PDB file of C-alpha atoms in Angstrom:
ATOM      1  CA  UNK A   1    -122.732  -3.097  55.365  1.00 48.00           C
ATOM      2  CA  UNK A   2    -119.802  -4.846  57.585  1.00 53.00           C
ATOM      3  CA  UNK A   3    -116.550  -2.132  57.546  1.00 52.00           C
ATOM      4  CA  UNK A   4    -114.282  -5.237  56.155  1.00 52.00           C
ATOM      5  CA  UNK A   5    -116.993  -5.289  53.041  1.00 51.00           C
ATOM      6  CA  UNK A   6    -116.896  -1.506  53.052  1.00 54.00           C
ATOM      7  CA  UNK A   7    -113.413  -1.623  52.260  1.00 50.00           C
ATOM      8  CA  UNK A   8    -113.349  -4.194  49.613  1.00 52.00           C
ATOM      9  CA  UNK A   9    -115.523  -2.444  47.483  1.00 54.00           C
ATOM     10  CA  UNK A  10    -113.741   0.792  47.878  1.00 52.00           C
ATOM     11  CA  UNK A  11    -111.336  -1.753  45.573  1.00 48.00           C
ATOM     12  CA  UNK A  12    -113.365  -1.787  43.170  1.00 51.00           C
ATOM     13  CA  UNK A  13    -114.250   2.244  43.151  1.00 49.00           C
ATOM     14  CA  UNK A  14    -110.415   2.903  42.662  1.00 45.00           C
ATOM     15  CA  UNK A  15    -109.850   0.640  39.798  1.00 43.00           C
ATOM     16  CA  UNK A  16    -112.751   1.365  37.257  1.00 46.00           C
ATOM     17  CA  UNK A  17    -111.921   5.072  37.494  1.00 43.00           C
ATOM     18  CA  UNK A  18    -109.646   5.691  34.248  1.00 40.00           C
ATOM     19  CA  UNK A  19    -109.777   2.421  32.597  1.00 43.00           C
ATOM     20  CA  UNK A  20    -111.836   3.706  29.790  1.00 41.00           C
ATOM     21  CA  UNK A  21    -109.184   5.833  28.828  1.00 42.00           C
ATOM     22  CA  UNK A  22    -106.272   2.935  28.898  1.00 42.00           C
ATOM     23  CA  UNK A  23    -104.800   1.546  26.159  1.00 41.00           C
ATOM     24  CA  UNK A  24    -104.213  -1.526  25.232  1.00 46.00           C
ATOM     25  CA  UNK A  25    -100.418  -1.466  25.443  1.00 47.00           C
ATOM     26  CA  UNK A  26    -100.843  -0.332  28.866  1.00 70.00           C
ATOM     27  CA  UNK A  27    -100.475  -2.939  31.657  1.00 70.00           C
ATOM     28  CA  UNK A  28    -103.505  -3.122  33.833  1.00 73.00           C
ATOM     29  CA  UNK A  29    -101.422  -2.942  36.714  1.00 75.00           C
ATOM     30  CA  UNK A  30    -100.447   0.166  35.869  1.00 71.00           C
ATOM     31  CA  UNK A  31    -103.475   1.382  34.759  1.00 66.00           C
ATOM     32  CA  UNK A  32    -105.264   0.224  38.080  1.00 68.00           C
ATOM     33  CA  UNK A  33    -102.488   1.737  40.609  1.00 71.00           C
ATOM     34  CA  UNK A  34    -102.914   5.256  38.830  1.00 71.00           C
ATOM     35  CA  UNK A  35    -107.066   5.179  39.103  1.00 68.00           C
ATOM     36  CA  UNK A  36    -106.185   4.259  42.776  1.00 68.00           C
ATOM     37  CA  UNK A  37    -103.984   7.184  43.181  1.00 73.00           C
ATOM     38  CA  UNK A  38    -106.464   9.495  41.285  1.00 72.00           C
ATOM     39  CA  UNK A  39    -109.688   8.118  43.062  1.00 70.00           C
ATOM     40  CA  UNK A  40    -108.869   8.759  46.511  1.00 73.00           C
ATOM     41  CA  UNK A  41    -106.812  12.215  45.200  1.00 75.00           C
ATOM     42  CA  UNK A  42    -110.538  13.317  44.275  1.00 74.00           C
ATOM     43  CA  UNK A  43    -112.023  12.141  47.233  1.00 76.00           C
ATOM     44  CA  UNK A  44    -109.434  13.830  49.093  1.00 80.00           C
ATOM     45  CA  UNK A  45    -110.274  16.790  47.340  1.00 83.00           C
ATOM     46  CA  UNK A  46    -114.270  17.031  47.437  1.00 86.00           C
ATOM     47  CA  UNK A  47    -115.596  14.246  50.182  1.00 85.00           C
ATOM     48  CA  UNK A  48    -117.395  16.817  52.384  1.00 89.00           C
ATOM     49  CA  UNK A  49    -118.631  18.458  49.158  1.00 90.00           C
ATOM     50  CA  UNK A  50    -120.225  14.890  48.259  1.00 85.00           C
ATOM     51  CA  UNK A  51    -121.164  14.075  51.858  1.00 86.00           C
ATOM     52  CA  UNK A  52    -123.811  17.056  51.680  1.00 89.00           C
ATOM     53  CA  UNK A  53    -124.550  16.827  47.985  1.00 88.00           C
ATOM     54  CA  UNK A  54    -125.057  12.779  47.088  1.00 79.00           C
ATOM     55  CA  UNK A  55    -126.234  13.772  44.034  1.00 81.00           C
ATOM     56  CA  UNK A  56    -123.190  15.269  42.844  1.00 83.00           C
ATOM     57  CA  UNK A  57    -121.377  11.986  43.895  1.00 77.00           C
ATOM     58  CA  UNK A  58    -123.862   9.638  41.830  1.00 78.00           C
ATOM     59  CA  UNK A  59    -123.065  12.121  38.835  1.00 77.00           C
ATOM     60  CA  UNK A  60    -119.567  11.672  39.134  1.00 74.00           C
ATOM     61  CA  UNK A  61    -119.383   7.874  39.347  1.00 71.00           C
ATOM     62  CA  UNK A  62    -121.890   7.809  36.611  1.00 72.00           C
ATOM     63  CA  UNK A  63    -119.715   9.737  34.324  1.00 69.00           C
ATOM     64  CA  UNK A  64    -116.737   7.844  35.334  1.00 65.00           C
ATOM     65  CA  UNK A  65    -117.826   4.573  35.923  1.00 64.00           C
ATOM     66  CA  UNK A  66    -119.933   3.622  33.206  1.00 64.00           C
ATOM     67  CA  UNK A  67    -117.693   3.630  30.228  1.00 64.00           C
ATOM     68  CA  UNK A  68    -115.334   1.746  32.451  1.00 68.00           C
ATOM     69  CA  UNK A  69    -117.417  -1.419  32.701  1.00 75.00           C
ATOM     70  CA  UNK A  70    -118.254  -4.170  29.977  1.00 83.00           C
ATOM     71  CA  UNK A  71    -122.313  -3.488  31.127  1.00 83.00           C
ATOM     72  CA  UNK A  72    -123.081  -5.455  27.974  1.00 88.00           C
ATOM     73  CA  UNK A  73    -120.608  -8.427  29.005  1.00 91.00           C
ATOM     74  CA  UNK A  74    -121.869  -8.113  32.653  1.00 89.00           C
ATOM     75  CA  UNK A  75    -125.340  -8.510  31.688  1.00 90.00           C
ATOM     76  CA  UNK A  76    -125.131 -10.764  29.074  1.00 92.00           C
ATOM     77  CA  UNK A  77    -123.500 -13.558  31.944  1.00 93.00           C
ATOM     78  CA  UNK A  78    -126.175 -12.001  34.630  1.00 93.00           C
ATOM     79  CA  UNK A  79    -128.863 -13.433  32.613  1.00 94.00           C
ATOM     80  CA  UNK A  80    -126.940 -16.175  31.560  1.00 94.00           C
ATOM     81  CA  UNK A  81    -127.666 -17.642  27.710  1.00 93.00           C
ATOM     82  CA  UNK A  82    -131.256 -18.998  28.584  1.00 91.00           C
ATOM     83  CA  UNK A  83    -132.485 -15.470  30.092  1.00 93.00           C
ATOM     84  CA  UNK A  84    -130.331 -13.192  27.484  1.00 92.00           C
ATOM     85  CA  UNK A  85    -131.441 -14.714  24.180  1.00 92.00           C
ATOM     86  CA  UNK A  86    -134.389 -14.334  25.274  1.00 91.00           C
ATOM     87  CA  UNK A  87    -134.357 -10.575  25.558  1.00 94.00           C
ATOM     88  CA  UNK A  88    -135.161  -7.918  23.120  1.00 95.00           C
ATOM     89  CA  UNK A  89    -132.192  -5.078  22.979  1.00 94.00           C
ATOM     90  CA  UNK A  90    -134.523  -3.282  24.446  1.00 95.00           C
ATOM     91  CA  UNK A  91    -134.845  -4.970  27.268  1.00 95.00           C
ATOM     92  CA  UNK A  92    -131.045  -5.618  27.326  1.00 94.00           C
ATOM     93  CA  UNK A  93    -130.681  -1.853  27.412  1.00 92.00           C
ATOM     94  CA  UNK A  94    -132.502  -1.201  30.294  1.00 93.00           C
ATOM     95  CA  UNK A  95    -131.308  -4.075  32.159  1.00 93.00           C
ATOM     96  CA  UNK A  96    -127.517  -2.625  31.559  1.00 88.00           C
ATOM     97  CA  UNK A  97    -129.014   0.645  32.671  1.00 85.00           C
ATOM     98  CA  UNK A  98    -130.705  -0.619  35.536  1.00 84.00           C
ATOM     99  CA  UNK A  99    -127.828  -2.847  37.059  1.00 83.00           C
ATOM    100  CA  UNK A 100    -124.742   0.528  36.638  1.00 79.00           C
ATOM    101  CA  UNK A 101    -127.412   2.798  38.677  1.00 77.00           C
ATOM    102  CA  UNK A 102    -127.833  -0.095  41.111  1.00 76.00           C
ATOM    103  CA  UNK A 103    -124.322  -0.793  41.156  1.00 74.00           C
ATOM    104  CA  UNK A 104    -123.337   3.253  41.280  1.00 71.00           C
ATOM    105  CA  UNK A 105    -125.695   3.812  44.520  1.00 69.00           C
ATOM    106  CA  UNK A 106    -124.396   0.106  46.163  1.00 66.00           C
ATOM    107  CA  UNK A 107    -120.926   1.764  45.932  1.00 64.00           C
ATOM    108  CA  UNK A 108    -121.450   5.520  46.026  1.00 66.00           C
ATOM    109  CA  UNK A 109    -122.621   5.169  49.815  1.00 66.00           C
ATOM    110  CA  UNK A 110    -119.421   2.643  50.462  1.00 67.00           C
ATOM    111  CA  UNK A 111    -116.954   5.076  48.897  1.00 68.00           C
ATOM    112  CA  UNK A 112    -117.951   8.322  51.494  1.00 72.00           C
ATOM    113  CA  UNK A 113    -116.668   5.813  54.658  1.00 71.00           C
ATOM    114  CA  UNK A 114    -113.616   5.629  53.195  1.00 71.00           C
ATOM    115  CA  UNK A 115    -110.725   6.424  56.388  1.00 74.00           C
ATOM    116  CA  UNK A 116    -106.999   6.531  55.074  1.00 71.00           C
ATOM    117  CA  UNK A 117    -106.719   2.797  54.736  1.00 74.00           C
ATOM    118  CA  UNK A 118    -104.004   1.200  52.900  1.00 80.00           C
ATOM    119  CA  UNK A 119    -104.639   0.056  49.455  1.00 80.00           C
ATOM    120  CA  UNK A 120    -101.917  -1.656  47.129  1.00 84.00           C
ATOM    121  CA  UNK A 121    -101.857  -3.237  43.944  1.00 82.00           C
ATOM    122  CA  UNK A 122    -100.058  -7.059  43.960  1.00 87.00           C
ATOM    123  CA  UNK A 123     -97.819  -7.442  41.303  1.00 83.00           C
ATOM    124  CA  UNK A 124     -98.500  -9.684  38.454  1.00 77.00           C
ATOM    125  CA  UNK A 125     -98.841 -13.160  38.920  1.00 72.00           C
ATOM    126  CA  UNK A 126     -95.439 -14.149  36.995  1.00 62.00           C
ATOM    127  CA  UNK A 127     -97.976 -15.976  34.485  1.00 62.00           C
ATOM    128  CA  UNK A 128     -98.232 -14.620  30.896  1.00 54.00           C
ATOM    129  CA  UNK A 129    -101.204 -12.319  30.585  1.00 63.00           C
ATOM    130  CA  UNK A 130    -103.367 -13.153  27.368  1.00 72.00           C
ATOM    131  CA  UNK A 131    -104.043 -10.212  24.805  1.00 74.00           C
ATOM    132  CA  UNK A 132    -107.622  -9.736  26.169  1.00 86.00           C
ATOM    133  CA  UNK A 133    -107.926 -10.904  29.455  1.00 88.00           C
ATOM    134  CA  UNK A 134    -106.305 -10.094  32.763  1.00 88.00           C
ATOM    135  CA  UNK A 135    -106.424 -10.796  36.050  1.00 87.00           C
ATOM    136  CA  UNK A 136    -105.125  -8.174  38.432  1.00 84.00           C
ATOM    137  CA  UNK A 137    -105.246  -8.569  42.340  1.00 87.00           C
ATOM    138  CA  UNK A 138    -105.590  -5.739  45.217  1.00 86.00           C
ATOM    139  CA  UNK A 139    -105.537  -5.604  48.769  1.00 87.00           C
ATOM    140  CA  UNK A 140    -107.226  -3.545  51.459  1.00 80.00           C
ATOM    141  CA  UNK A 141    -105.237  -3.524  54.882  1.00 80.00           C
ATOM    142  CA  UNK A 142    -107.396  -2.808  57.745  1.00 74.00           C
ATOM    143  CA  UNK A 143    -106.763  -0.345  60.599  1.00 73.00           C
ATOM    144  CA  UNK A 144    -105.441  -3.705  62.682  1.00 79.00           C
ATOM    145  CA  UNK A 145    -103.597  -5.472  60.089  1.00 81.00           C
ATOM    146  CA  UNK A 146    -106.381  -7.604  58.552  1.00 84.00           C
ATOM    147  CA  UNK A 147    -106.281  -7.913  54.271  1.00 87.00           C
ATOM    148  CA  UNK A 148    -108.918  -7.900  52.069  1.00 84.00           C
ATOM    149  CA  UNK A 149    -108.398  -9.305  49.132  1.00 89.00           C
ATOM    150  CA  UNK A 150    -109.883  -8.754  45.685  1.00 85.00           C
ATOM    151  CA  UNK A 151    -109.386  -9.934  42.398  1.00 86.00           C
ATOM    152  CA  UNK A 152    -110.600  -8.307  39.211  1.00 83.00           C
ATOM    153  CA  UNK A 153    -111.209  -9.823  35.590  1.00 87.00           C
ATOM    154  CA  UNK A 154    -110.381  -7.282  33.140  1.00 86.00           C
ATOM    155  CA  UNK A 155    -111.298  -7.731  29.529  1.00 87.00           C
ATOM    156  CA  UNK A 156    -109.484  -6.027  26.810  1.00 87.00           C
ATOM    157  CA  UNK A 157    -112.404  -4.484  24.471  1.00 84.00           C
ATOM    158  CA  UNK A 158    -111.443  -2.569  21.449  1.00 81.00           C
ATOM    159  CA  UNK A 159    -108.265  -1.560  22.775  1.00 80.00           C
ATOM    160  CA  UNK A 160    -109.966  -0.529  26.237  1.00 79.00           C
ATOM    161  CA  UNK A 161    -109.506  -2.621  29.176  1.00 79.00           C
ATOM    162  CA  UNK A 162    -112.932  -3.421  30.918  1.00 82.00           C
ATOM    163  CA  UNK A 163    -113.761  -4.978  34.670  1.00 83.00           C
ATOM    164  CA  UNK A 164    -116.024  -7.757  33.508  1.00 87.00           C
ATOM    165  CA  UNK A 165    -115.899  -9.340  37.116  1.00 88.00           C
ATOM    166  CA  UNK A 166    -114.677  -9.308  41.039  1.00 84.00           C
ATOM    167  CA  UNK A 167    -114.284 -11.549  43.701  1.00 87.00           C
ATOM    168  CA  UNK A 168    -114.303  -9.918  46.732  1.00 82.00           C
ATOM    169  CA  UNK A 169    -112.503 -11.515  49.454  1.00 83.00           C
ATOM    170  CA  UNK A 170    -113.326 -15.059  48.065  1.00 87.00           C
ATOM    171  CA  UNK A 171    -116.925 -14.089  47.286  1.00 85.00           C
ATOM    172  CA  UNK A 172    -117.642 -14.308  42.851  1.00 89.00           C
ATOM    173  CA  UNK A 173    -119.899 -11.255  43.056  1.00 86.00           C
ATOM    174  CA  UNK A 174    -120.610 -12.290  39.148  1.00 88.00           C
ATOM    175  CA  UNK A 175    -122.072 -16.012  40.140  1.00 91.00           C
ATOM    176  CA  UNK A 176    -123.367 -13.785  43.396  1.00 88.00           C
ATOM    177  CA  UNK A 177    -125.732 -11.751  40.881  1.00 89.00           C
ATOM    178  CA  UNK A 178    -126.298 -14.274  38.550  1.00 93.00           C
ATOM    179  CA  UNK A 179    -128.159 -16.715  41.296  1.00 91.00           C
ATOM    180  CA  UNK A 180    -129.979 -13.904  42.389  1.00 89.00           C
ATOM    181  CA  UNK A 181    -131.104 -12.711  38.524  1.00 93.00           C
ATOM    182  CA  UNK A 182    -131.945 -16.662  38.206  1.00 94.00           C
ATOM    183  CA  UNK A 183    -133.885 -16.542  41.547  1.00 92.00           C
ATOM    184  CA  UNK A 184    -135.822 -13.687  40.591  1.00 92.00           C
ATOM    185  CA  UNK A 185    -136.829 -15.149  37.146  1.00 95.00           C
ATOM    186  CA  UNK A 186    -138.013 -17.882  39.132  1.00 95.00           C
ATOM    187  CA  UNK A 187    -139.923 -15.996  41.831  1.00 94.00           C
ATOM    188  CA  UNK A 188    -141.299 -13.814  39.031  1.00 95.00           C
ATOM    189  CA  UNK A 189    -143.034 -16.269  36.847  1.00 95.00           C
ATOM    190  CA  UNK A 190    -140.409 -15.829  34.272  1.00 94.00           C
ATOM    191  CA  UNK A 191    -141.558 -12.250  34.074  1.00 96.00           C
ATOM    192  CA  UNK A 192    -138.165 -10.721  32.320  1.00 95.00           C
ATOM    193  CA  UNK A 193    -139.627  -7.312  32.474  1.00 96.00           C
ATOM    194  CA  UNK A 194    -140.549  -7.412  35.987  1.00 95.00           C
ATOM    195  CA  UNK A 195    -137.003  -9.179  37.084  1.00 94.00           C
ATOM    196  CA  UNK A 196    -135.519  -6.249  34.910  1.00 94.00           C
ATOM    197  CA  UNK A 197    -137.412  -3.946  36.584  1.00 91.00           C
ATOM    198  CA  UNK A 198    -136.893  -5.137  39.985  1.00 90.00           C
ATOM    199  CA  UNK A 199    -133.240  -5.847  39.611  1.00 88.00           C
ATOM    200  CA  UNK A 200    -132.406  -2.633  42.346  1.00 80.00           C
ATOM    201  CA  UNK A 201    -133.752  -4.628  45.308  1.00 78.00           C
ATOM    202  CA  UNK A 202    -132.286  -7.583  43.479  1.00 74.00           C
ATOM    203  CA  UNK A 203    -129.115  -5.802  44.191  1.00 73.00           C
ATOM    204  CA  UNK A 204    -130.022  -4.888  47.758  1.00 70.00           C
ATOM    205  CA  UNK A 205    -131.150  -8.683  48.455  1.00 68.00           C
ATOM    206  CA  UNK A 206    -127.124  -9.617  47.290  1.00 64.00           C
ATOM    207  CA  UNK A 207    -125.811  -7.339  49.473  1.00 63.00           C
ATOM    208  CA  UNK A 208    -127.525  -8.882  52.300  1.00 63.00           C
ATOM    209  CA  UNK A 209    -126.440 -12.403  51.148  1.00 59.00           C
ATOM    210  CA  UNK A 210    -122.411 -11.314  50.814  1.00 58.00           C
ATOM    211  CA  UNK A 211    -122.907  -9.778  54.602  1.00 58.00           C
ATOM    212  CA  UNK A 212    -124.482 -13.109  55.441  1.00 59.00           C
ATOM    213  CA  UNK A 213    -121.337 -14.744  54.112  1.00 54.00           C
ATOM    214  CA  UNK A 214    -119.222 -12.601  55.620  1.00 51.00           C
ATOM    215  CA  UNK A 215    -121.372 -12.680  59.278  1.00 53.00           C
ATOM    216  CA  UNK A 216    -120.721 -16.710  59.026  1.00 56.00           C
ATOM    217  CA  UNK A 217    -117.245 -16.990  57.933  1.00 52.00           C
ATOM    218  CA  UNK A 218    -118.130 -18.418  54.498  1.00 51.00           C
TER     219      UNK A 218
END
């Protein structure tokens, strides 16, 4: 994985880390800058202990991550209308399950090379947020002045906001994963169960596409 991807998604670490706690009233702004300050207080804190114990890492982000993201939203626009109507909740379960271990491991490993960079939240746009939706921008400054930018969809869900997607320096990793679910139907027969199955080197093949992207400049 390139170092300026790398840093991006350590974005994306910081900001799911309390949101399941937030409250509505609460202005994801703020509730973003204080997972950032508690994120990389923990890994402060224990990232030799998870450097020789990955499995107590996974745990962690497990715990912490999943009530943080809208897996049913998420996977619901993965598989698109055609693919999720389709699906038993069964199947719907397991794909949830399937793409927050995926997603846990894709970042876990990201999060352990994280070096002291600089990470701020951008204010808000100046535009009126709506009641259930939010978009909330970040930046990661690299060690020679480059910025990374990232912007994350929130979704306010019972009084909970929710990251539903993020675009990681200009690249929609929701469309990203959705092409590649759509591919896999394809390449699959329209096997759900297999694609379902198969969605952690799904995952693996989009990280190789996004370090394409970012090899070429797109």
């Amino acid at each position: 994985m390139s170092i300026a991807l790398r840093r991006s998604f350590l974005i994306l670490l910081a900001v799911l880390v309390p949101l399941f706690a937030s409250a509505a009233t609460t202005s994801p702004h703020d509730v973003i800058q204080r997972a950032t300050d508690q994120l990389l207080a923990d890994l402060k804190t224990n990232k030799e202990k998870y450097r020789k114990d990955p499995d107590a890492l996974y745990e962690s982000l497990n715990r912490i991550l999943g009530p943080a993201i809208d897996a049913d939203g998420i996977s619901r626009s993965i598989m698109t209308v055609k693919y999720s109507r389709q699906a038993t909740p069964e199947q719907m379960n397991r794909f949830q399950e399937n793409f927050k271990r995926s997603l846990i491991q894709f970042y876990g490993n990201a999060l352990l090379e994280y070096n002291d960079q600089v990470i701020r939240v951008l204010p808000p746009s100046g535009r009126q947020q709506e009641a259930d939706r939010a978009s909330v921008g970040m930046e990661v400054v690299g060690t020679h002045g480059e910025i990374y930018p990232v912007s994350y969809t929130m979704v306010n869900l019972q009084d909970q906001w929710r990251v539903r997607n993020i675009i990681i320096n200009g690249i929609n990793l929701g469309k990203l994963f959705r092409d590649q679910f759509a591919e896999s139907m394809q390449r699959n027969g329209g096997n759900l169960d297999k694609t379902i199955d198969g969605w952690g080197g799904v995952v693996a093949q989009a990280q190789d596409s996004v370090e394409a992207q970012k090899a070429t400049g797109q």
